[in-house]
Tab-separated table of C-alpha atoms in Angstrom:
chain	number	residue	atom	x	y	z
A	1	UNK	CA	-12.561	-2.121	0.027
A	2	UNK	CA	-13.705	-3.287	-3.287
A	3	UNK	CA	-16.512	-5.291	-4.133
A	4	UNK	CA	-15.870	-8.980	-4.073
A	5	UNK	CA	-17.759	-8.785	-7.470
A	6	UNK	CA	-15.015	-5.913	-8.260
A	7	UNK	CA	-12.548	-8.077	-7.188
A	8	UNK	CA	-13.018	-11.314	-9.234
A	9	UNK	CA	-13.688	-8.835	-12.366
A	10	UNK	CA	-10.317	-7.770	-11.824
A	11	UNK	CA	-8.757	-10.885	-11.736
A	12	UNK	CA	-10.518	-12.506	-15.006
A	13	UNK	CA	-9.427	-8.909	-16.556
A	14	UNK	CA	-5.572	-9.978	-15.623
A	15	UNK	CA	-5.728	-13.324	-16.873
A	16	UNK	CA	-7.346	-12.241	-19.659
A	17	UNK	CA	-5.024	-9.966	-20.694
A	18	UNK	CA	-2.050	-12.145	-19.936
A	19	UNK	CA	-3.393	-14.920	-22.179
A	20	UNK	CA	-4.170	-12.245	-25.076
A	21	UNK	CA	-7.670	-12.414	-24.802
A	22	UNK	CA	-10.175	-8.968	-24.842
A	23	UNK	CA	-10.541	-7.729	-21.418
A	24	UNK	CA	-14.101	-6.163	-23.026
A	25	UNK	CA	-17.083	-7.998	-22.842
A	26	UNK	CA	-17.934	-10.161	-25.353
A	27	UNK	CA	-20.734	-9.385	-27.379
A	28	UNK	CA	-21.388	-6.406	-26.039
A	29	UNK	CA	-22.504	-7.616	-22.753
A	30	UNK	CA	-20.356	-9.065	-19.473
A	31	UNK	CA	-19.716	-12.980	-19.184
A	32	UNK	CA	-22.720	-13.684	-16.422
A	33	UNK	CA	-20.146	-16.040	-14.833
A	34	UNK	CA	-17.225	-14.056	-14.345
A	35	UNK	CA	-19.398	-11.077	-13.490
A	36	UNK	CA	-21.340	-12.571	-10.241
A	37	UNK	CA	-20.112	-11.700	-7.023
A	38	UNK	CA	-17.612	-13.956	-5.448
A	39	UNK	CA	-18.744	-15.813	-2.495
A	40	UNK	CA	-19.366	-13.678	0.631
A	41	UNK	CA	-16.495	-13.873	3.699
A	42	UNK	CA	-14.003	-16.658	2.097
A	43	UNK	CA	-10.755	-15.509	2.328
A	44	UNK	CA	-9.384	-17.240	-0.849
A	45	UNK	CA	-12.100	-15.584	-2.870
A	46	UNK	CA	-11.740	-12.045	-1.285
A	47	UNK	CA	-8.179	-12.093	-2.134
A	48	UNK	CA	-8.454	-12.565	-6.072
A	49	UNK	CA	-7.511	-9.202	-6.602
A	50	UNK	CA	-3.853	-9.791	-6.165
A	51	UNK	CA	-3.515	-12.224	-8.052
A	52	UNK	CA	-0.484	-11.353	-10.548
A	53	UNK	CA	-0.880	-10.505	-13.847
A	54	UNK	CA	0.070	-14.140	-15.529
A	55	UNK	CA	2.784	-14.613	-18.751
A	56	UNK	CA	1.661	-15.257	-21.869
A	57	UNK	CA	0.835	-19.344	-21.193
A	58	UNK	CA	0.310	-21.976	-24.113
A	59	UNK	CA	-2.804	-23.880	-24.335
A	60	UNK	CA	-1.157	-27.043	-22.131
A	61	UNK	CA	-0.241	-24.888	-19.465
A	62	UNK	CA	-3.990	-23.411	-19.257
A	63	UNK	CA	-5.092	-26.309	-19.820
A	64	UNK	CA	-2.858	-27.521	-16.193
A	65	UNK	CA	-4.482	-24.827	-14.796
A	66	UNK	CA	-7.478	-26.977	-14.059
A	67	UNK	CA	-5.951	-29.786	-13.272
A	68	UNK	CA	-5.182	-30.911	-9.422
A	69	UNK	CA	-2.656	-34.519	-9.751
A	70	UNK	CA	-1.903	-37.089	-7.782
A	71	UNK	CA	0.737	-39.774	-7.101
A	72	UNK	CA	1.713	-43.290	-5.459
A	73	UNK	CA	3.650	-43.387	-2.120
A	74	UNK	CA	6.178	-41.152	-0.315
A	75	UNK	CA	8.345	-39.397	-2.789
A	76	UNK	CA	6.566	-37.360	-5.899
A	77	UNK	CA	7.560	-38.875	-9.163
A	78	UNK	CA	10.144	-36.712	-11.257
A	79	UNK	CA	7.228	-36.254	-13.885
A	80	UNK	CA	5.008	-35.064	-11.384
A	81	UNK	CA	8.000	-31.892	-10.775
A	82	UNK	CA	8.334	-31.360	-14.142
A	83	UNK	CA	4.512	-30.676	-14.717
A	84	UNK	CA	4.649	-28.272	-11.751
A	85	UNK	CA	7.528	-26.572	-12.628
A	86	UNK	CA	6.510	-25.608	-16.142
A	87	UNK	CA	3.159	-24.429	-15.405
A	88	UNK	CA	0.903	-27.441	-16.187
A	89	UNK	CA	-0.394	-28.101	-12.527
A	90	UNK	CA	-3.315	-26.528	-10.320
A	91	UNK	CA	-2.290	-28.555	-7.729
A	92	UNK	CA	-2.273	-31.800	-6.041
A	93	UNK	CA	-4.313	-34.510	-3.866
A	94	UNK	CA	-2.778	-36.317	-1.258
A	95	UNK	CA	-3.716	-39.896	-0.230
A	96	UNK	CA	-3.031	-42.753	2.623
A	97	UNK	CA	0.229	-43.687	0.300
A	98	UNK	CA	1.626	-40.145	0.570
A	99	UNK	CA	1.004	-39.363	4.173
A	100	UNK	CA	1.844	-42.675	6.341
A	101	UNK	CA	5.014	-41.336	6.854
A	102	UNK	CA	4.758	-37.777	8.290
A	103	UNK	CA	8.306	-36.601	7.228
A	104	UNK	CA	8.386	-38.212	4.027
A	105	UNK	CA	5.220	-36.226	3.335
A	106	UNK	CA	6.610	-33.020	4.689
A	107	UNK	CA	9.523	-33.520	2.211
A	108	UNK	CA	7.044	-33.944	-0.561
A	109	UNK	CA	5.330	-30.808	-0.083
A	110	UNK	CA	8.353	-28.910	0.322
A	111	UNK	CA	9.670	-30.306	-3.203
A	112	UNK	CA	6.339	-29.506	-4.378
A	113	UNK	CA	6.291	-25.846	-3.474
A	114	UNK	CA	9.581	-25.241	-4.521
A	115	UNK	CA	9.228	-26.816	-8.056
A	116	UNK	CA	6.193	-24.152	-8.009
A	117	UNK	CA	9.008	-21.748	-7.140
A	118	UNK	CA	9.873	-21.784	-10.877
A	119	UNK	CA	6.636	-22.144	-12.357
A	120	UNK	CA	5.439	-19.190	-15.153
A	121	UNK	CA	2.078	-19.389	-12.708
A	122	UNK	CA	3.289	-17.581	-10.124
A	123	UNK	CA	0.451	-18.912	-7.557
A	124	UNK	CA	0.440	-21.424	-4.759
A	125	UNK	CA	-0.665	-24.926	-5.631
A	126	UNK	CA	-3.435	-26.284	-4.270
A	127	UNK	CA	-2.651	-28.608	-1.926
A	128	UNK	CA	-5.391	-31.089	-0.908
A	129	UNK	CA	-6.602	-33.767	1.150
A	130	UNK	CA	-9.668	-35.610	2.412
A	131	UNK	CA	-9.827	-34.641	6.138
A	132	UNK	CA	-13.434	-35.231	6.754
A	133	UNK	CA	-13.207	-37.098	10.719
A	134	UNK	CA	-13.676	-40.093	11.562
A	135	UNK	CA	-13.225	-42.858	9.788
A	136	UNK	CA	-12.197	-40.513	6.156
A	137	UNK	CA	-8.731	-39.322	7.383
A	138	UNK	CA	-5.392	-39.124	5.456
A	139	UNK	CA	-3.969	-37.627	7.968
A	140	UNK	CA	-3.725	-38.806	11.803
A	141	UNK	CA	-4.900	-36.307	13.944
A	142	UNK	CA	-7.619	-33.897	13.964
A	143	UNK	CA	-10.679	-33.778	13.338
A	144	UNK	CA	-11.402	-37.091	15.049
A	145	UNK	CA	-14.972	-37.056	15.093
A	146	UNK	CA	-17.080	-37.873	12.446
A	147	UNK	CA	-19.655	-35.906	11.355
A	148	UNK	CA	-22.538	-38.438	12.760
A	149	UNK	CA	-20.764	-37.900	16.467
A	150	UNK	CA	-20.592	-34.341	15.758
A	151	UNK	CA	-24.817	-34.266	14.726
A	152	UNK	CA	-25.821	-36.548	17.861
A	153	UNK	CA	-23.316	-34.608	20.127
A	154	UNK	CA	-24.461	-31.572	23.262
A	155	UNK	CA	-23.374	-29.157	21.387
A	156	UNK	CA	-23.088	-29.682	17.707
A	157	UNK	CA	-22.866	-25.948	16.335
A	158	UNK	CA	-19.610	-25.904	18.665
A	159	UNK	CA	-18.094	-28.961	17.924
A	160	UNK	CA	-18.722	-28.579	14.295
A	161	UNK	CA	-16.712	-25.318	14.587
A	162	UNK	CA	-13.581	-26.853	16.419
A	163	UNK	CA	-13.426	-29.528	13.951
A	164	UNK	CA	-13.043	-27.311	11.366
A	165	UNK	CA	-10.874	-24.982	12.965
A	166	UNK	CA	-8.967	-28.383	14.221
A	167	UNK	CA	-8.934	-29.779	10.397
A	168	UNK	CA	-6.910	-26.649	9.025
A	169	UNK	CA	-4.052	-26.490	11.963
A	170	UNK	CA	-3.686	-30.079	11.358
A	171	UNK	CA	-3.299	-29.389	7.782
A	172	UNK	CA	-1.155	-26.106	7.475
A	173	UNK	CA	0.909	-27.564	10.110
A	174	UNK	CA	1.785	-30.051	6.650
A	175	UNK	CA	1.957	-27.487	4.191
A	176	UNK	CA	-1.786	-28.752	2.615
A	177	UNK	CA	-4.136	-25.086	2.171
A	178	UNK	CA	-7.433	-27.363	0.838
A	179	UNK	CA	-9.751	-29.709	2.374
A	180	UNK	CA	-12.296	-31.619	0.869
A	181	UNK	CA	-14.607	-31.384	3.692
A	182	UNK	CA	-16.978	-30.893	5.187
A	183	UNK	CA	-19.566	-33.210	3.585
A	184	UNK	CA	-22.871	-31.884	3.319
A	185	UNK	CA	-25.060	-34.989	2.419
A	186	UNK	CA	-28.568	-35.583	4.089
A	187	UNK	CA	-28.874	-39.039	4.881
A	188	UNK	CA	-32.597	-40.411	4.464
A	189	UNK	CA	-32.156	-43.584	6.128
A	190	UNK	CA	-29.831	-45.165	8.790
A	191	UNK	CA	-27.257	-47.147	7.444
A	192	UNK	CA	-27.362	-45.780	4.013
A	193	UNK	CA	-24.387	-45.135	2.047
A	194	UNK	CA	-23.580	-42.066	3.349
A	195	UNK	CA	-24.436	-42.469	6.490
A	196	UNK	CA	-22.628	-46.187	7.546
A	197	UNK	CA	-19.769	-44.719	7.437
A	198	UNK	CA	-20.811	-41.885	9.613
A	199	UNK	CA	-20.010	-39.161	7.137
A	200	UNK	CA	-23.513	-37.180	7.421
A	201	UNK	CA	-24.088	-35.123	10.124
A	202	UNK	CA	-27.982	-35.481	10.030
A	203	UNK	CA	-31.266	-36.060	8.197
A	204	UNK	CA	-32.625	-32.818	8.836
A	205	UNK	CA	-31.103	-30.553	6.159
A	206	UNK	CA	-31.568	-27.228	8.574
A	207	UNK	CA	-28.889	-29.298	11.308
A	208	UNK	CA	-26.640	-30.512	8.262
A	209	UNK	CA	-26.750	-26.852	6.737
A	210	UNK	CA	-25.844	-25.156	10.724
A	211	UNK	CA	-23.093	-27.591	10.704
A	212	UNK	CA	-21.469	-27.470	7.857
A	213	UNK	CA	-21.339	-23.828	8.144
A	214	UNK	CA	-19.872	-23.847	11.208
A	215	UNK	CA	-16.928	-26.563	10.151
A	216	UNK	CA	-16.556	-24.380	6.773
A	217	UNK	CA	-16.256	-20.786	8.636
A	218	UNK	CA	-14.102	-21.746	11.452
A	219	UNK	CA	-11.792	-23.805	8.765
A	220	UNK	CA	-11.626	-20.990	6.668
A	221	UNK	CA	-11.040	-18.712	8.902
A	222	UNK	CA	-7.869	-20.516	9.896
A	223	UNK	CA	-6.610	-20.110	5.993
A	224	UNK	CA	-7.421	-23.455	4.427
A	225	UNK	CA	-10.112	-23.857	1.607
A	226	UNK	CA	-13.325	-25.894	2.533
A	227	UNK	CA	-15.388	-28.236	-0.526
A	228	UNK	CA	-18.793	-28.867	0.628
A	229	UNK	CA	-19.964	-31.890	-1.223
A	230	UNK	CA	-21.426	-34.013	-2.754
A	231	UNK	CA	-23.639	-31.425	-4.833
A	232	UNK	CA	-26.653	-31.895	-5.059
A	233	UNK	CA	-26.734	-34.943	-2.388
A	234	UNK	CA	-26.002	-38.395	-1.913
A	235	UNK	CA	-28.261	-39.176	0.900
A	236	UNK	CA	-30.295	-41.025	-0.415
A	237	UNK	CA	-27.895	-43.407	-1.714
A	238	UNK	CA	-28.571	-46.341	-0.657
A	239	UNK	CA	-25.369	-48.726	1.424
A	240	UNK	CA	-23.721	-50.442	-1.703
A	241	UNK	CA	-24.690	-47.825	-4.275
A	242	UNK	CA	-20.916	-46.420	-4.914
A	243	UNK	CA	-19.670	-43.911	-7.684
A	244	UNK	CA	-16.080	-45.142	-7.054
A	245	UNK	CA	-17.054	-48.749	-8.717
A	246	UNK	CA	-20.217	-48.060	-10.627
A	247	UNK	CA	-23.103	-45.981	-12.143
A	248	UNK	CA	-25.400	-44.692	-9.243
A	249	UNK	CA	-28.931	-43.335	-10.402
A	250	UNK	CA	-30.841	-41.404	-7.807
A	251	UNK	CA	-34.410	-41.233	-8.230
A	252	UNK	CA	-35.283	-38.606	-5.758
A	253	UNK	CA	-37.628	-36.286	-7.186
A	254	UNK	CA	-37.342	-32.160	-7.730
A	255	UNK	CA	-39.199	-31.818	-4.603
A	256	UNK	CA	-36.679	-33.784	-2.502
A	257	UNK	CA	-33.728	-32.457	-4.285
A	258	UNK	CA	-34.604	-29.141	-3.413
A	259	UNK	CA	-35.959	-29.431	-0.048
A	260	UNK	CA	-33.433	-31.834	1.398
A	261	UNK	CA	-30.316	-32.961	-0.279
A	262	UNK	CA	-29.476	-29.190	-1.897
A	263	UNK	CA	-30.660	-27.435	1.581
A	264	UNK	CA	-27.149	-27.150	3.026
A	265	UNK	CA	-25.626	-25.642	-0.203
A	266	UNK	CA	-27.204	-22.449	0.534
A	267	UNK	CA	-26.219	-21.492	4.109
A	268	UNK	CA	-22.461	-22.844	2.694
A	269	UNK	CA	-22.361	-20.609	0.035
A	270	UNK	CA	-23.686	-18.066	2.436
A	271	UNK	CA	-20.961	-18.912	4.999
A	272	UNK	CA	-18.551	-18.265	2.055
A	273	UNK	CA	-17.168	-22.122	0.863
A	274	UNK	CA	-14.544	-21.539	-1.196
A	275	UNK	CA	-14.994	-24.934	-3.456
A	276	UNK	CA	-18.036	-26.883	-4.099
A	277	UNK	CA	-17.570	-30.869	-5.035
A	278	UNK	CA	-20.325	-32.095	-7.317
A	279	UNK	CA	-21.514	-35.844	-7.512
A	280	UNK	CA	-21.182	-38.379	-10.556
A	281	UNK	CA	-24.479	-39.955	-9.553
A	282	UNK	CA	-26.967	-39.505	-12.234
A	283	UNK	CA	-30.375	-37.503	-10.961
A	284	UNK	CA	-33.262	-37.743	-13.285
A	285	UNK	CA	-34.857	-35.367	-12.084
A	286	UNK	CA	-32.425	-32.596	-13.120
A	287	UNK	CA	-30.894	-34.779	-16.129
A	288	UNK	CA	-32.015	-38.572	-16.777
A	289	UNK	CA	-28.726	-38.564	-19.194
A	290	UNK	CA	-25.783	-37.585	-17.513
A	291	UNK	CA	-23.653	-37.821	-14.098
A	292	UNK	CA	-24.544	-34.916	-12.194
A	293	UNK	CA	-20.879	-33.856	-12.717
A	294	UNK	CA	-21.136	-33.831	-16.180
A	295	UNK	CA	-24.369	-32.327	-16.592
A	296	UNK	CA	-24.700	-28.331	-17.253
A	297	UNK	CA	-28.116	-28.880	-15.929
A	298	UNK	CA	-26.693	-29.216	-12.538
A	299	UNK	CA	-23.715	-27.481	-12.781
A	300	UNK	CA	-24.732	-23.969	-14.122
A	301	UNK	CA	-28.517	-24.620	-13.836
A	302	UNK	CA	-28.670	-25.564	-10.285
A	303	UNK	CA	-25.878	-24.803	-8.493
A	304	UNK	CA	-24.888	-21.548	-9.861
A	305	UNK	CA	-28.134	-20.127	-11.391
A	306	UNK	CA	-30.566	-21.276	-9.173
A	307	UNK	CA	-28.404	-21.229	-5.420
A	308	UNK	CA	-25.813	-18.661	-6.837
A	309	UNK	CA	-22.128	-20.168	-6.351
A	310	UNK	CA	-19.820	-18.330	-7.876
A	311	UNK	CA	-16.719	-20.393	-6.214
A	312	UNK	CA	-14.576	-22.932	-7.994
A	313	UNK	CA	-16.271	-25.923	-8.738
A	314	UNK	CA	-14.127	-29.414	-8.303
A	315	UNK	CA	-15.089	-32.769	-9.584
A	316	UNK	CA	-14.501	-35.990	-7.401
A	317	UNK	CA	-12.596	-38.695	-8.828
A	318	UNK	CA	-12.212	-38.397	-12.219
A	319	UNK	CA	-11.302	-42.499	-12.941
A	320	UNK	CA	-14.793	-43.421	-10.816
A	321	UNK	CA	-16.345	-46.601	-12.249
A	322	UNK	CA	-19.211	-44.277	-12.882
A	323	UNK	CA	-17.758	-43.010	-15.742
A	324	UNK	CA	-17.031	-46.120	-17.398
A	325	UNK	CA	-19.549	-45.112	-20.747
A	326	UNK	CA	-18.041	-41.850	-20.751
A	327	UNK	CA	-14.736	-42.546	-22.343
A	328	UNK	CA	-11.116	-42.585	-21.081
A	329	UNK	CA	-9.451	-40.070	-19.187
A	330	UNK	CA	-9.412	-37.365	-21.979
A	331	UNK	CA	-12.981	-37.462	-23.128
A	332	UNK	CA	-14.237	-37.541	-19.255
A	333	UNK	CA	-11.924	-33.613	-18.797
A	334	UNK	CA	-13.014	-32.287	-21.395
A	335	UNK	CA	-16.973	-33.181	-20.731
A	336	UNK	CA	-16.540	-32.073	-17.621
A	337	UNK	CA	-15.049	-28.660	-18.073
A	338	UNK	CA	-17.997	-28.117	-20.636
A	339	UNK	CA	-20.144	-28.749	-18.427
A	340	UNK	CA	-19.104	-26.083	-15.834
A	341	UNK	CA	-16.621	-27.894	-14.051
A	342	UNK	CA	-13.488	-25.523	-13.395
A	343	UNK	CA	-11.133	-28.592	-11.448
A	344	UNK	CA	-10.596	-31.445	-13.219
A	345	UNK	CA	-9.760	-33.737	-9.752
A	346	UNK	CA	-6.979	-36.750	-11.046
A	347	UNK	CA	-6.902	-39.204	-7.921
A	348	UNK	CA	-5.847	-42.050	-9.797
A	349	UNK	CA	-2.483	-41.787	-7.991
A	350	UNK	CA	-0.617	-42.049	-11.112
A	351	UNK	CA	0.463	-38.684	-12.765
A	352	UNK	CA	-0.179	-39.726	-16.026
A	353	UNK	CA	-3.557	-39.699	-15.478
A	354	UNK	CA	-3.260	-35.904	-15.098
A	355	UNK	CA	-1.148	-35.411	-17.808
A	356	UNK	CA	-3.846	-37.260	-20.301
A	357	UNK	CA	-6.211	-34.757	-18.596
A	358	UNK	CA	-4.332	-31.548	-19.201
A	359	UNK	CA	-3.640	-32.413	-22.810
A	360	UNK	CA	-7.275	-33.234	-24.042
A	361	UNK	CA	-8.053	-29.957	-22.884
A	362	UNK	CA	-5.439	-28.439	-24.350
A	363	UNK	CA	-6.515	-29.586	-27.488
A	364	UNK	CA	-10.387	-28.807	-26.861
A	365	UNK	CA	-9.299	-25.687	-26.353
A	366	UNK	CA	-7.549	-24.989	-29.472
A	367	UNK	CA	-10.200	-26.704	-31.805
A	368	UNK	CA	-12.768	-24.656	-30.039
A	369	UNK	CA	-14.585	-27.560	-28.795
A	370	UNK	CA	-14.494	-25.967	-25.012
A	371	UNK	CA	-15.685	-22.083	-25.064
A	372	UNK	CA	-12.813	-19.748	-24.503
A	373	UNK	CA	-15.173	-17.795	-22.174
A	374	UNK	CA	-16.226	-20.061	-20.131
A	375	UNK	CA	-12.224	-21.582	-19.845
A	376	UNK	CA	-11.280	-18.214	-19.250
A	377	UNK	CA	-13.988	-17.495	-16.097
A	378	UNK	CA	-12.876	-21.083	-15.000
A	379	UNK	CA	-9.241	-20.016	-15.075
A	380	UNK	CA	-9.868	-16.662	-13.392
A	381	UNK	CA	-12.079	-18.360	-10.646
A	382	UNK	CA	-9.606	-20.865	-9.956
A	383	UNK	CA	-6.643	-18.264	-9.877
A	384	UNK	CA	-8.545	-15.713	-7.385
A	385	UNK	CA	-9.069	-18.601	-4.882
A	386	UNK	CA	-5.398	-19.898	-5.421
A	387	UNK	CA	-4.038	-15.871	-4.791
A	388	UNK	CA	-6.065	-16.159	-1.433
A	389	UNK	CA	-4.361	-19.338	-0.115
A	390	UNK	CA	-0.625	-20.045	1.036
């Protein structure tokens, strides 16, 4: 069997080459990014060798590449079909709205992934949801613990493992192959942001970093994608401070950072997680100017240099009150994607939103304002875990 390095080489190489860039290095030496072995034991990633050769795509539909949509209630909007069916969609996030109804949301799916049917891109979307258990469901069902009940519990290495394992049959069994779970946030005190609404599974990084392994391996296993988040910690936000409605600045120092909140990240990547979700709080101790998702600091200086993840990385929401001095919709993608971020996550429930996304970076990709390189490793990272999913 090949390398996994081997094998996401060999999948930049075809998307290179379909997009009519040089397969050869650049500048005489390999693009570090593309070159660094994929993560270990995640199916998605192992699988990026077969991913097809793609057509010849214009800038909007590589720029769609990177984008995952979303929509309002049961039935997916016309527009929504159109931008998967001509190749301008990575995939798309599901929310209360879209699953109430069970069968309207099997319907959805199944128009979804036959509108992908015709796509040039000829890939499975990535469908995606927040199944966390407990109280951050979108679907009834499984996993119904949280991750608190799941830390205080007899056996939490076991329980950890069923809810993952319980998180992707309840998934697949509606068509969704992502989950943006588990959460890997270290809570510092009781009652904290994180942790009121029971979504940390300790304050001991070694327990959070057992568990979340287990829930990413046994979900993974079962064939759906797991996104540890929220890189590089939000436990020690305190209850109130919120990224959804506002800028969040987390003064934890290096020390902290490293010890604590970033702890988990490498026994996940270890374990193989195939996405990693990073924060829009702003950490000063990595970079006093920017959201952590928009920060290369972070990004490639943290989490890929420094705790090696060579996954996909996704942003959260994209229209977070966070980002309210960072421009509209547009200006936030393309920042982003500079940055290092490879998803460009659209939860506005409003496809619009997405397709603002997909054509500012179409256009920073044409005026060179957004390295072809780096687009093109983002592209070929995001295709190799796509290949590896249904």
């Amino acid at each position: 069997m090949r390398s996994p390095a081997r094998q996401l080489l060999g999948c930049l190489a075809l998307l290179l080459t379909a997009c009519g860039a040089p397969v050869q290095p650049r500048g005489g030496t390999a693009d570090a990014t593309a070159a660094a072995p994929a993560p270990q034991g995640s199916p998605a990633a192992l699988a990026g060798a077969r991913a097809p050769a793609l057509p010849v795509l214009t800038p909007d539909q590589l720029a769609g590449q990177r984008v995952v949509y979303s929509y309002n209630g049961p039935t997916v909007p016309t527009s929504l079909l159109t931008a998967v069916r001509t190749g301008r969609a990575a995939g798309v996030i599901f929310f209360g709205s879209n699953t109430a109804d069970p069968d309207a949301l099997n319907r959805a799916v199944t128009a979804l992934r036959q509108a992908q049917q015709q796509s040039p891109v000829r890939l499975p979307l990535l469908l995606m949801t927040d199944q966390e258990g407990g109280l951050i469901r979108r679907l009834p069902g499984a996993p119904e613990q949280s991750e608190r009940a799941i830390g205080q519990g007899q056996d939490p290495a076991a329980a950890a493992g069923a809810a993952g394992a319980a998180a992707a049959q309840n998934l697949t069994a509606h068509g969704m192959n992502v989950n943006l779970a588990p959460v890997l946030d270290v809570h510092d005190q009781d009652g904290n942001f994180i942790d009121r609404t029971e979504r940390s599974y300790s304050s001991d990084p070694a327990a959070a970093a057992t568990l979340g392994s287990a829930f990413i391996t046994a979900q993974q296993h079962a064939g759906v994608a797991a996104t540890a988040k929220h890189f590089p910690g939000l436990g020690t936000a305190p209850a109130g401070s919120d990224t959804d409605t506002g800028p969040v600045t987390l003064n934890a120092d290096r020390q902290r950072l490293t010890a604590t909140d970033e702890a988990p990240y490498p026994a996940a990547i270890g374990a193989g997680v195939d996405l990693v979700m990073v924060s829009w709080a702003v950490y000063p101790a990595l970079d006093p100017d920017h959201p952590a998702g928009l920060s290369p600091s972070v990004v490639n200086g943290e989490l890929r240099d420094r705790l090696g993840f060579h996954g996909v990385t996704i942003t959260d929401a994209l229209e977070a009150g966070a980002l309210r001095a960072w421009g509209g919709t547009g200006q936030r993608a393309v920042t982003a994607a500079g940055a290092g971020m490879d998803l460009i996550l659209c939860s506005a429930q409003d496809p619009e939103q997405g397709e603002d996304a997909t054509t500012a970076l179409a256009d920073a990709l044409t005026t060179n304002r957004l390295d072809r390189a780096g687009f093109d490793a983002a592209l070929a990272r995001v295709s190799a875990l796509r290949a590896g999913l249904h």
